[in-house]
Short mmCIF file of C-alpha atoms and ligand atoms in Angstrom, two decimals:
data_model
loop_
_atom_site.label_atom_id
_atom_site.label_comp_id
_atom_site.label_asym_id
_atom_site.label_seq_id
_atom_site.Cartn_x
_atom_site.Cartn_y
_atom_site.Cartn_z
CA MET A 1 0.10 0.22 -0.23
CA LEU A 2 1.37 3.11 -0.91
CA THR A 3 1.15 6.40 1.18
CA PHE A 4 -0.79 9.13 0.39
CA ALA A 5 2.08 11.45 -0.43
CA ALA A 6 3.65 8.29 -2.51
CA ALA A 7 0.66 8.28 -4.47
CA THR A 8 0.09 11.48 -5.03
CA ALA A 9 3.87 12.36 -6.29
CA GLY A 10 4.29 14.74 -8.83
CA PHE A 11 0.90 16.41 -7.62
CA SER A 12 1.38 20.16 -6.60
CA ALA A 13 2.83 20.01 -3.09
CA ALA A 14 0.54 23.33 -2.07
CA PRO A 15 -2.88 22.89 -1.27
CA VAL A 16 -5.57 24.31 -3.87
CA ARG A 17 -7.19 27.24 -3.01
CA ALA A 18 -10.67 25.92 -1.79
CA ASN A 19 -9.60 22.25 -1.83
CA PRO A 20 -12.70 20.39 -1.28
CA VAL A 21 -12.97 17.35 1.41
CA PHE A 22 -14.98 14.23 0.39
CA ARG A 23 -16.98 11.56 2.54
CA GLU A 24 -17.16 9.37 -0.43
CA ASN A 25 -14.27 9.38 -3.44
CA PRO A 26 -15.64 11.55 -6.04
CA PHE A 27 -14.52 9.33 -9.14
CA THR A 28 -17.44 6.83 -9.06
CA LEU A 29 -17.93 7.27 -12.55
CA GLY A 30 -14.36 6.60 -13.61
CA VAL A 31 -11.99 8.08 -16.47
CA ALA A 32 -11.81 8.59 -20.08
CA SER A 33 -9.77 9.95 -22.99
CA GLY A 34 -11.32 11.07 -26.14
CA ASP A 35 -10.18 12.49 -29.55
CA PRO A 36 -6.59 12.09 -29.81
CA LEU A 37 -4.36 14.14 -32.16
CA PRO A 38 -0.92 13.72 -32.73
CA GLY A 39 0.33 15.71 -29.90
CA GLY A 40 -2.59 15.46 -27.48
CA VAL A 41 -5.88 14.02 -26.33
CA VAL A 42 -8.70 15.31 -23.95
CA LEU A 43 -8.98 13.57 -20.49
CA TRP A 44 -12.37 12.96 -18.71
CA THR A 45 -13.86 12.29 -15.69
CA ARG A 46 -16.95 13.71 -13.69
CA LEU A 47 -17.30 13.98 -9.87
CA ALA A 48 -20.26 11.96 -8.30
CA PRO A 49 -19.58 11.01 -4.91
CA GLU A 50 -23.25 10.10 -4.94
CA PRO A 51 -23.55 9.16 -8.78
CA LEU A 52 -27.45 7.73 -8.40
CA ALA A 53 -28.55 11.34 -6.50
CA VAL A 54 -32.21 11.81 -7.66
CA ASP A 55 -31.50 15.54 -8.43
CA GLY A 56 -28.75 14.84 -10.69
CA SER A 57 -26.04 16.76 -8.65
CA GLY A 58 -24.06 13.56 -8.17
CA GLY A 59 -24.19 14.35 -4.69
CA MET A 60 -21.74 17.80 -5.25
CA ALA A 61 -22.45 20.75 -3.73
CA GLN A 62 -23.62 23.48 -5.84
CA ARG A 63 -20.00 25.05 -6.44
CA ALA A 64 -16.96 24.84 -8.36
CA VAL A 65 -13.98 22.58 -7.38
CA PRO A 66 -10.45 22.45 -8.42
CA VAL A 67 -9.56 19.23 -9.77
CA GLU A 68 -5.93 18.44 -11.10
CA TRP A 69 -4.79 15.95 -13.60
CA GLN A 70 -1.49 14.44 -14.57
CA ILE A 71 -0.55 12.64 -17.99
CA ALA A 72 2.88 10.31 -17.85
CA ARG A 73 4.98 8.15 -19.78
CA ASP A 74 4.60 5.20 -17.14
CA PRO A 75 1.80 3.93 -15.21
CA ARG A 76 3.22 4.67 -11.99
CA PHE A 77 3.85 8.22 -12.66
CA ARG A 78 7.49 8.38 -12.41
CA GLN A 79 7.70 10.22 -15.31
CA VAL A 80 4.85 12.96 -15.24
CA GLU A 81 4.88 14.37 -19.21
CA ARG A 82 2.38 17.57 -18.30
CA ALA A 83 -0.08 18.39 -15.19
CA GLY A 84 -2.85 20.77 -14.60
CA THR A 85 -6.01 21.84 -12.71
CA VAL A 86 -9.50 22.53 -14.01
CA ARG A 87 -12.31 24.02 -12.31
CA ALA A 88 -15.16 21.42 -12.03
CA THR A 89 -18.47 23.48 -12.26
CA PRO A 90 -22.16 22.65 -11.13
CA GLU A 91 -22.85 23.86 -14.69
CA LEU A 92 -21.26 21.24 -16.24
CA ALA A 93 -22.02 18.46 -13.37
CA HIS A 94 -18.37 18.59 -12.37
CA ALA A 95 -17.27 17.11 -15.39
CA VAL A 96 -13.88 17.78 -16.49
CA HIS A 97 -12.31 18.29 -19.86
CA ALA A 98 -9.08 18.87 -19.86
CA GLU A 99 -7.19 19.51 -23.31
CA VAL A 100 -3.68 18.25 -22.92
CA GLY A 101 -1.27 19.24 -25.81
CA GLY A 102 2.79 19.04 -26.17
CA LEU A 103 2.50 15.09 -26.18
CA GLU A 104 4.57 12.86 -28.75
CA PRO A 105 2.82 11.35 -31.47
CA GLY A 106 1.61 7.60 -31.40
CA ARG A 107 2.71 7.11 -27.63
CA GLU A 108 1.05 5.41 -24.80
CA TYR A 109 0.16 7.51 -21.68
CA TRP A 110 -1.29 6.92 -18.57
CA TYR A 111 -3.61 9.74 -16.52
CA ARG A 112 -5.04 10.25 -13.55
CA PHE A 113 -6.95 13.06 -11.40
CA ARG A 114 -6.99 14.24 -7.99
CA ALA A 115 -9.78 16.29 -6.13
CA GLY A 116 -9.03 17.01 -2.64
CA ARG A 117 -7.51 14.17 -1.26
CA GLU A 118 -9.03 11.55 -3.17
CA LEU A 119 -7.44 9.88 -6.28
CA SER A 120 -9.23 8.44 -9.42
CA PRO A 121 -8.48 5.35 -11.07
CA VAL A 122 -5.77 5.38 -14.03
CA GLY A 123 -6.67 5.64 -17.29
CA ARG A 124 -4.08 4.67 -20.53
CA THR A 125 -4.58 6.39 -23.16
CA ARG A 126 -2.60 6.87 -26.69
CA THR A 127 -2.30 9.91 -29.08
CA ALA A 128 -2.75 9.74 -32.81
CA PRO A 129 0.40 9.02 -34.96
CA ALA A 130 2.16 11.89 -36.52
CA ALA A 131 0.12 13.56 -39.57
CA ASP A 132 3.00 12.01 -41.99
CA ALA A 133 3.86 8.91 -40.21
CA THR A 134 3.06 5.29 -41.89
CA PRO A 135 2.25 3.25 -38.76
CA GLU A 136 2.87 -0.56 -39.17
CA GLN A 137 -0.83 -0.89 -38.69
CA VAL A 138 -3.62 0.86 -36.48
CA ARG A 139 -5.94 -1.23 -34.46
CA PHE A 140 -9.18 0.20 -33.58
CA GLY A 141 -12.56 -1.24 -32.11
CA PHE A 142 -16.17 -0.06 -32.25
CA ALA A 143 -19.59 -0.49 -30.69
CA SER A 144 -22.66 0.93 -30.47
CA CYS A 145 -26.16 0.13 -28.57
CA GLN A 146 -25.78 -0.67 -24.72
CA ASN A 147 -29.18 -0.84 -23.73
CA TYR A 148 -28.41 -1.29 -19.58
CA ALA A 149 -32.17 -2.87 -18.77
CA ASP A 150 -31.08 -5.53 -21.59
CA GLY A 151 -28.04 -7.01 -20.48
CA TYR A 152 -24.79 -6.61 -18.82
CA PHE A 153 -21.69 -4.65 -20.69
CA THR A 154 -19.43 -8.04 -20.46
CA ALA A 155 -18.07 -7.40 -24.19
CA PHE A 156 -17.28 -3.65 -22.96
CA ARG A 157 -14.74 -5.65 -20.49
CA HIS A 158 -13.49 -7.80 -23.52
CA LEU A 159 -13.09 -4.82 -25.66
CA ALA A 160 -10.82 -3.32 -22.71
CA GLU A 161 -8.44 -6.25 -22.95
CA ASP A 162 -7.94 -6.15 -26.87
CA ASP A 163 -5.40 -3.70 -26.72
CA VAL A 164 -6.98 -1.26 -29.32
CA ASP A 165 -5.25 2.24 -30.28
CA LEU A 166 -8.89 3.81 -30.21
CA VAL A 167 -12.63 2.85 -29.54
CA VAL A 168 -14.90 4.53 -31.98
CA HIS A 169 -18.75 4.94 -30.34
CA LEU A 170 -21.26 4.88 -33.00
CA GLY A 171 -24.28 6.17 -30.81
CA ASP A 172 -27.14 4.64 -28.45
CA TYR A 173 -24.86 5.19 -25.66
CA ILE A 174 -27.37 5.61 -23.23
CA TYR A 175 -31.35 4.46 -24.06
CA GLU A 176 -33.54 7.49 -23.31
CA GLY A 177 -36.78 4.99 -22.30
CA GLY A 178 -37.93 3.85 -18.85
CA ASN A 179 -37.75 0.16 -19.38
CA VAL A 180 -37.31 -2.04 -16.72
CA GLY A 181 -35.89 -5.26 -18.21
CA SER A 182 -35.98 -8.82 -16.22
CA ILE A 183 -32.54 -8.84 -15.27
CA GLY A 184 -32.03 -6.31 -12.12
CA ARG A 185 -31.01 -3.82 -14.16
CA ALA A 186 -33.85 -1.12 -14.51
CA HIS A 187 -33.43 2.04 -15.93
CA LEU A 188 -33.34 5.06 -13.35
CA PRO A 189 -34.80 7.50 -13.28
CA ALA A 190 -37.78 4.82 -13.74
CA ALA A 191 -39.60 6.80 -16.50
CA GLU A 192 -38.54 8.17 -20.10
CA CYS A 193 -35.81 10.85 -19.84
CA PHE A 194 -37.04 14.48 -20.68
CA SER A 195 -35.27 16.98 -18.28
CA LEU A 196 -31.51 17.63 -17.92
CA THR A 197 -32.20 16.23 -13.98
CA ASP A 198 -33.23 12.84 -15.94
CA TYR A 199 -30.56 12.48 -18.44
CA ARG A 200 -28.03 13.13 -16.08
CA VAL A 201 -29.22 10.42 -13.47
CA ARG A 202 -29.49 8.42 -16.68
CA TYR A 203 -25.69 8.98 -17.61
CA SER A 204 -24.55 8.16 -14.14
CA GLN A 205 -26.37 4.78 -14.15
CA TYR A 206 -24.72 3.92 -17.24
CA LYS A 207 -21.26 5.36 -16.46
CA SER A 208 -21.59 3.01 -12.69
CA ASP A 209 -20.98 0.03 -15.01
CA PRO A 210 -17.46 -1.14 -14.17
CA ASP A 211 -17.17 -3.09 -17.56
CA LEU A 212 -17.92 0.27 -19.68
CA GLN A 213 -15.62 2.13 -17.17
CA ALA A 214 -12.84 -0.64 -17.83
CA SER A 215 -13.52 0.06 -21.84
CA HIS A 216 -12.87 3.86 -21.21
CA ALA A 217 -9.89 3.27 -19.02
CA ALA A 218 -8.25 1.22 -21.55
CA ALA A 219 -7.81 3.43 -24.69
CA PRO A 220 -9.12 6.79 -26.25
CA TRP A 221 -12.88 6.76 -27.48
CA VAL A 222 -14.06 8.54 -30.36
CA VAL A 223 -17.93 9.21 -29.82
CA VAL A 224 -20.63 10.29 -31.88
CA LEU A 225 -24.70 10.01 -30.78
CA ASP A 226 -27.36 8.46 -32.71
CA ASP A 227 -31.27 9.08 -31.25
CA HIS A 228 -31.60 7.28 -28.34
CA GLU A 229 -29.37 9.97 -26.90
CA ILE A 230 -32.35 11.96 -27.03
CA ASP A 231 -35.33 10.16 -28.47
CA ASN A 232 -36.33 7.21 -30.51
CA ASN A 233 -35.83 7.87 -34.24
CA TRP A 234 -35.59 11.73 -33.64
CA ALA A 235 -34.38 13.90 -37.17
CA ASP A 236 -33.51 17.33 -36.62
CA ASP A 237 -36.30 19.34 -34.75
CA LEU A 238 -38.31 16.51 -34.72
CA ASP A 239 -38.66 13.85 -31.96
CA GLY A 240 -39.62 10.12 -33.26
CA GLY A 241 -43.59 11.09 -33.15
CA ASP A 242 -42.86 14.21 -35.69
CA VAL A 243 -43.59 16.42 -32.51
CA GLY A 244 -41.30 19.25 -32.80
CA GLY A 245 -41.76 22.69 -31.47
CA ALA A 246 -40.50 24.16 -27.98
CA GLU A 247 -40.85 21.09 -26.01
CA PHE A 248 -38.61 18.99 -28.14
CA ALA A 249 -36.24 21.51 -28.45
CA ALA A 250 -35.69 21.96 -24.72
CA ARG A 251 -35.61 18.26 -24.54
CA ARG A 252 -32.74 18.48 -27.01
CA VAL A 253 -30.48 20.83 -25.43
CA ALA A 254 -30.96 19.07 -22.16
CA ALA A 255 -29.75 15.62 -23.57
CA LEU A 256 -27.18 17.44 -26.04
CA LYS A 257 -25.68 18.72 -22.32
CA ALA A 258 -25.70 15.82 -20.37
CA TYR A 259 -24.21 13.92 -23.45
CA TYR A 260 -21.10 16.81 -23.40
CA GLU A 261 -21.02 16.46 -19.71
CA ASN A 262 -20.13 12.25 -19.99
CA THR A 263 -18.36 12.18 -22.69
CA PRO A 264 -14.54 12.72 -23.80
CA LEU A 265 -15.24 15.31 -26.51
CA ARG A 266 -13.36 18.74 -27.32
CA ARG A 267 -14.64 22.11 -26.38
CA THR A 268 -15.96 22.46 -29.94
CA SER A 269 -18.18 19.92 -29.33
CA MET A 270 -19.95 22.04 -26.49
CA PRO A 271 -23.37 22.28 -27.54
CA SER A 272 -24.77 25.76 -28.02
CA GLY A 273 -28.27 25.15 -26.99
CA PRO A 274 -29.86 22.96 -29.41
CA ASP A 275 -27.01 22.52 -31.60
CA MET A 276 -23.72 20.63 -31.38
CA GLN A 277 -21.18 20.16 -33.64
CA LEU A 278 -19.91 16.67 -33.83
CA TYR A 279 -19.08 15.87 -37.25
CA ARG A 280 -15.29 15.68 -37.60
CA ARG A 281 -12.11 14.07 -38.71
CA LEU A 282 -9.20 12.63 -37.23
CA ARG A 283 -6.29 11.75 -38.69
CA TYR A 284 -4.16 8.29 -37.96
CA GLY A 285 -0.87 9.05 -39.75
CA THR A 286 -1.25 8.04 -43.86
CA LEU A 287 -2.91 4.93 -42.43
CA ALA A 288 -6.37 5.90 -41.67
CA ASP A 289 -8.75 8.95 -41.80
CA PHE A 290 -11.91 8.71 -39.43
CA ASN A 291 -14.67 10.93 -41.09
CA VAL A 292 -17.11 11.01 -38.20
CA VAL A 293 -20.32 11.77 -39.67
CA ASP A 294 -23.61 12.93 -37.77
CA THR A 295 -26.95 11.55 -39.44
CA ARG A 296 -29.38 12.94 -36.78
CA GLN A 297 -29.10 16.93 -36.52
CA TYR A 298 -28.84 17.64 -40.05
CA ARG A 299 -31.32 15.37 -41.75
CA ASP A 300 -34.74 15.72 -43.47
CA ASN A 301 -37.63 13.57 -41.30
CA GLN A 302 -38.12 10.08 -42.11
CA ALA A 303 -40.05 9.70 -45.22
CA CYS A 304 -43.81 7.97 -45.57
CA GLY A 305 -44.29 8.05 -41.60
CA ASP A 306 -41.38 6.24 -41.06
CA GLY A 307 -41.11 2.19 -40.10
CA ARG A 308 -40.88 -0.42 -42.87
CA ARG A 309 -42.41 0.27 -46.07
CA ILE A 310 -42.99 -0.78 -49.49
CA ASP A 311 -43.65 1.19 -52.51
CA CYS A 312 -42.29 4.99 -50.51
CA GLU A 313 -41.53 7.12 -53.76
CA ASP A 314 -40.26 10.35 -51.28
CA ARG A 315 -37.21 7.85 -50.40
CA LEU A 316 -36.00 8.49 -53.46
CA ASP A 317 -36.61 12.44 -53.65
CA PRO A 318 -33.09 14.29 -54.48
CA ALA A 319 -34.48 16.94 -52.05
CA ARG A 320 -34.04 14.76 -49.39
CA THR A 321 -31.00 15.16 -47.30
CA MET A 322 -29.45 12.54 -44.70
CA LEU A 323 -26.05 15.13 -43.80
CA GLY A 324 -27.30 18.38 -44.49
CA ALA A 325 -25.56 20.06 -47.58
CA ALA A 326 -22.49 21.62 -45.61
CA GLN A 327 -21.71 18.33 -43.88
CA GLU A 328 -22.43 16.32 -47.35
CA SER A 329 -19.39 18.41 -49.40
CA TRP A 330 -17.37 18.29 -46.10
CA LEU A 331 -17.38 14.76 -46.09
CA LEU A 332 -16.81 14.88 -50.01
CA ASP A 333 -14.16 17.00 -49.93
CA GLY A 334 -12.23 15.65 -47.05
CA LEU A 335 -12.52 12.12 -49.08
CA SER A 336 -10.82 13.35 -51.89
CA ASP A 337 -8.12 15.23 -50.46
CA ALA A 338 -7.34 12.58 -47.83
CA PRO A 339 -3.73 11.22 -48.10
CA ALA A 340 -4.64 8.39 -46.02
CA THR A 341 -4.78 4.58 -47.51
CA TRP A 342 -7.89 3.84 -45.57
CA LYS A 343 -10.89 6.56 -45.79
CA VAL A 344 -12.95 5.48 -42.67
CA MET A 345 -16.62 6.89 -42.55
CA ALA A 346 -18.08 6.48 -38.96
CA ASN A 347 -21.67 6.28 -39.51
CA GLN A 348 -24.84 5.40 -37.70
CA ILE A 349 -27.67 3.95 -39.35
CA PHE A 350 -26.48 1.30 -42.23
CA MET A 351 -25.45 2.59 -45.52
CA MET A 352 -26.16 -0.97 -47.56
CA GLN A 353 -29.63 -1.49 -49.16
CA ALA A 354 -31.25 -3.98 -47.19
CA ASP A 355 -34.59 -5.31 -48.50
CA HIS A 356 -36.58 -6.85 -45.66
CA GLU A 357 -39.01 -8.73 -48.01
CA ALA A 358 -38.53 -12.11 -49.39
CA GLY A 359 -39.52 -12.34 -52.77
CA PRO A 360 -39.77 -9.56 -55.48
CA VAL A 361 -41.60 -7.01 -53.45
CA GLN A 362 -38.92 -4.91 -51.56
CA ALA A 363 -39.17 -3.25 -48.30
CA PHE A 364 -37.19 -0.57 -46.65
CA GLY A 365 -36.56 0.95 -43.16
CA MET A 366 -36.95 4.52 -43.36
CA ASP A 367 -34.94 5.64 -40.50
CA THR A 368 -31.37 3.99 -42.10
CA TRP A 369 -30.02 5.10 -45.65
CA ASP A 370 -32.65 3.08 -47.35
CA GLY A 371 -34.91 6.11 -46.59
CA TYR A 372 -32.99 8.65 -47.81
CA ALA A 373 -31.92 6.47 -51.15
CA ALA A 374 -31.10 9.28 -53.45
CA ALA A 375 -28.69 11.30 -51.02
CA ARG A 376 -26.98 7.69 -50.70
CA THR A 377 -26.59 7.57 -54.35
CA ARG A 378 -25.47 10.88 -54.69
CA LEU A 379 -22.80 10.43 -52.05
CA LEU A 380 -21.65 6.77 -53.60
CA ASP A 381 -21.49 8.72 -56.81
CA GLY A 382 -19.14 11.28 -55.37
CA VAL A 383 -16.86 8.82 -53.97
CA ARG A 384 -16.95 7.03 -57.24
CA GLU A 385 -16.51 10.24 -59.52
CA ARG A 386 -13.54 11.57 -57.38
CA GLY A 387 -11.52 8.21 -57.49
CA VAL A 388 -12.00 8.01 -53.79
CA ASP A 389 -10.27 4.01 -53.07
CA ASN A 390 -10.56 2.52 -49.99
CA PHE A 391 -13.67 3.66 -48.66
CA VAL A 392 -14.87 1.78 -45.78
CA VAL A 393 -18.28 2.72 -43.80
CA ILE A 394 -18.47 1.49 -40.22
CA THR A 395 -21.92 1.67 -38.60
CA GLY A 396 -24.11 0.67 -35.50
CA ASP A 397 -27.71 0.66 -34.61
CA ALA A 398 -29.21 -2.51 -36.15
CA HIS A 399 -28.27 -4.95 -33.21
CA ARG A 400 -26.98 -7.14 -35.82
CA SER A 401 -23.44 -7.41 -37.47
CA VAL A 402 -23.26 -7.19 -41.16
CA ALA A 403 -20.30 -7.15 -43.44
CA ALA A 404 -21.59 -5.86 -47.36
CA ASP A 405 -20.13 -4.38 -50.49
CA LEU A 406 -21.41 -0.94 -51.25
CA LYS A 407 -22.74 -1.02 -54.59
CA ALA A 408 -23.30 2.01 -57.40
CA ASN A 409 -26.72 0.05 -57.94
CA PHE A 410 -27.83 -2.15 -55.26
CA ASP A 411 -30.24 -3.64 -57.55
CA ASP A 412 -27.63 -4.57 -60.11
CA PRO A 413 -24.91 -6.98 -58.44
CA ALA A 414 -22.86 -6.46 -61.87
CA SER A 415 -22.60 -2.51 -61.08
CA ALA A 416 -19.29 -1.12 -59.65
CA THR A 417 -18.50 -1.97 -55.94
CA VAL A 418 -17.64 1.46 -54.37
CA GLY A 419 -16.62 0.65 -50.92
CA THR A 420 -17.13 -1.78 -48.10
CA GLU A 421 -19.69 -1.24 -45.01
CA PHE A 422 -19.01 -3.16 -41.74
CA LEU A 423 -22.22 -2.96 -39.63
CA ALA A 424 -21.79 -4.10 -36.07
CA THR A 425 -23.93 -5.56 -33.25
CA SER A 426 -24.81 -4.02 -30.23
CA ILE A 427 -23.15 -4.42 -26.76
CA SER A 428 -26.12 -5.40 -24.91
CA SER A 429 -29.65 -4.08 -26.76
CA GLY A 430 -31.91 -7.08 -27.71
CA GLY A 431 -30.67 -9.28 -25.24
CA ASP A 432 -28.63 -12.49 -25.90
CA GLY A 433 -29.28 -12.47 -29.48
CA ALA A 434 -28.25 -15.44 -31.71
CA ASP A 435 -26.02 -16.73 -34.51
CA GLN A 436 -28.73 -16.26 -36.82
CA ASP A 437 -32.52 -15.40 -37.38
CA ALA A 438 -35.21 -15.00 -39.87
CA LEU A 439 -34.67 -11.65 -40.88
CA GLY A 440 -30.95 -12.42 -41.46
CA GLY A 441 -32.14 -15.37 -43.66
CA VAL A 442 -34.38 -12.95 -45.50
CA TRP A 443 -31.55 -10.51 -45.78
CA LEU A 444 -28.77 -12.70 -47.39
CA ALA A 445 -31.07 -14.28 -49.48
CA GLU A 446 -32.54 -10.69 -50.93
CA ASN A 447 -29.37 -9.04 -50.57
CA PRO A 448 -26.41 -10.56 -52.73
CA HIS A 449 -24.09 -7.67 -51.66
CA MET A 450 -24.29 -8.86 -47.85
CA LYS A 451 -21.28 -11.38 -47.21
CA PHE A 452 -21.92 -12.04 -43.63
CA HIS A 453 -24.28 -11.80 -40.91
CA ASN A 454 -24.73 -12.82 -37.56
CA VAL A 455 -26.44 -11.72 -34.63
CA GLN A 456 -24.98 -11.95 -31.30
CA ARG A 457 -24.24 -9.67 -29.27
CA GLY A 458 -20.45 -8.12 -28.94
CA TYR A 459 -18.14 -5.36 -30.91
CA ALA A 460 -15.61 -5.28 -33.84
CA THR A 461 -12.16 -4.72 -34.00
CA CYS A 462 -10.35 -3.49 -37.07
CA THR A 463 -6.97 -4.19 -38.14
CA LEU A 464 -5.56 -1.78 -40.73
CA THR A 465 -2.12 -1.96 -42.72
CA ALA A 466 -0.91 -0.56 -46.47
CA ASP A 467 -2.35 -3.65 -47.64
CA SER A 468 -5.42 -4.97 -45.99
CA TRP A 469 -8.03 -4.37 -43.39
CA ARG A 470 -9.68 -7.22 -41.45
CA THR A 471 -12.56 -6.96 -39.40
CA ASP A 472 -12.95 -9.13 -36.41
CA TYR A 473 -16.62 -9.66 -35.20
CA ARG A 474 -16.09 -10.37 -31.55
CA VAL A 475 -19.17 -12.05 -29.80
CA VAL A 476 -20.43 -12.89 -26.54
CA PRO A 477 -23.00 -15.85 -26.13
CA TYR A 478 -25.11 -14.01 -23.77
CA VAL A 479 -25.50 -10.74 -21.92
CA ARG A 480 -28.69 -11.78 -19.70
CA ARG A 481 -25.93 -12.90 -17.36
CA PRO A 482 -22.67 -11.68 -16.48
CA ASP A 483 -19.15 -13.16 -17.40
CA ALA A 484 -19.60 -14.26 -20.62
CA PRO A 485 -16.67 -15.34 -22.62
CA VAL A 486 -15.79 -13.67 -25.95
CA SER A 487 -14.60 -15.19 -29.32
CA THR A 488 -14.06 -14.39 -32.98
CA ARG A 489 -17.34 -15.17 -34.82
CA ALA A 490 -15.60 -14.22 -38.19
CA SER A 491 -12.60 -12.10 -40.09
CA VAL A 492 -13.79 -10.30 -42.90
CA TYR A 493 -10.76 -8.78 -45.40
CA VAL A 494 -10.53 -6.17 -47.53
CA GLU A 495 -7.78 -5.30 -49.79
CA ALA A 496 -6.38 -2.58 -50.51
CA GLY A 497 -7.10 -0.93 -54.12
CA VAL A 498 -10.23 -3.55 -54.60
CA PRO A 499 -13.31 -2.08 -52.90
CA GLY A 500 -15.41 -4.82 -51.27
CA VAL A 501 -15.55 -7.48 -49.06
CA ALA A 502 -12.52 -9.92 -50.10
CA GLN A 503 -12.90 -12.87 -47.98
CA VAL A 504 -15.00 -14.19 -44.95
CA SER A 505 -13.26 -16.48 -42.80
CA SER A 506 -15.61 -17.89 -39.95
FE1 FE2 B 1 -29.66 0.90 -30.80
#
């Protein structure tokens, strides 16, 4: 056991002004890091000695508290590289977002926080490679959809042990509903979230999960939201029931604020009222660009009343947008200018066409890119016309795993393949899952561009080199009980220079 003085070596010796005294350790929500640059990273924590306090305060008084941070070259903090102090304020639920610079590119670091005499757990992070560096490989994991009431977050525990450089989270970090489930993980608060207090308590509950904390502490995360951080299937200024106005605007303000408070985002993503800058680009040397897109804030409302539709003409209307004009040109320009080998698009709802109906009739989901088919064609045509090679889309939302070719014309298997999409399943949403299900059978039969399907829970890890891309679908056999083992259900390969799935080994 280290003495306090030894354990906190390197923190400033002088007591910080207004140094608080805590009855309980306030670091109950763990630590995180995010949005790595070649020379820097965001360090996150939030003070919450009583995380589930019903007023959303986390048990903190209504005053600002100084929080010290340290980042070191070794896990025992013998070589502290940078340190500083941040004011954690009640306005931001005592969240800390320390943006650290001056670090070495492509290097592992360890970080921790101190408030009063209390120390946080230690997190590990990694800076991005230098812009002109060509790392031998980049390994990242991606995940989405963690309904707390549906299952344990065991998959996150395994992701923490997979030694990835980066985790990309594609949305549904929380679920806003009041579902109770049947495994003793009922949502708090008990009802659907609407107010800032509701969302703050919900995040505190999710972030108290030790498996989620382990995954955050093991690698930097890049996060983007989907629908359940606010309301199922919301679109721009309309909620999932197509109701907008002041009530939904206020809900959006509250939900985005709570999302920011609980994620390792940069200040550039701090919400301004109901708006939040989430689309952004991260570079991993000359090997990979991550184009993080936002498919919720700028989209047109779902066509034909949402749901699954046959013969919905509106989905083919070129005036309808998924990304909004500004983001769409930012994306296409960034893809065509990219010096990187792999152009990754971190996306929420799947881009591949998915006919849900056996036989010649086609039925499509209106919330996915199928409901915005003309916008999808415009994007994929843009990718093709600009000669963008090695275009790979990673996606969440659907609670099933699919590897697919992205086609110039999905109804013509002979048409050009423009890129590859890896859809990865949920962490826990949907419960235990299965190897295959009826819908998966229909999908594989009706959609020849789909090359692999599975409906177990888990996540994906991707290993990129200059020559090839490998996605490992990591699955757990159950989530309704803790401690499931993990295995690789399939590895799916793409060859650089050849768009589409090259090989599936399972
Ligand atoms: Fe989901």
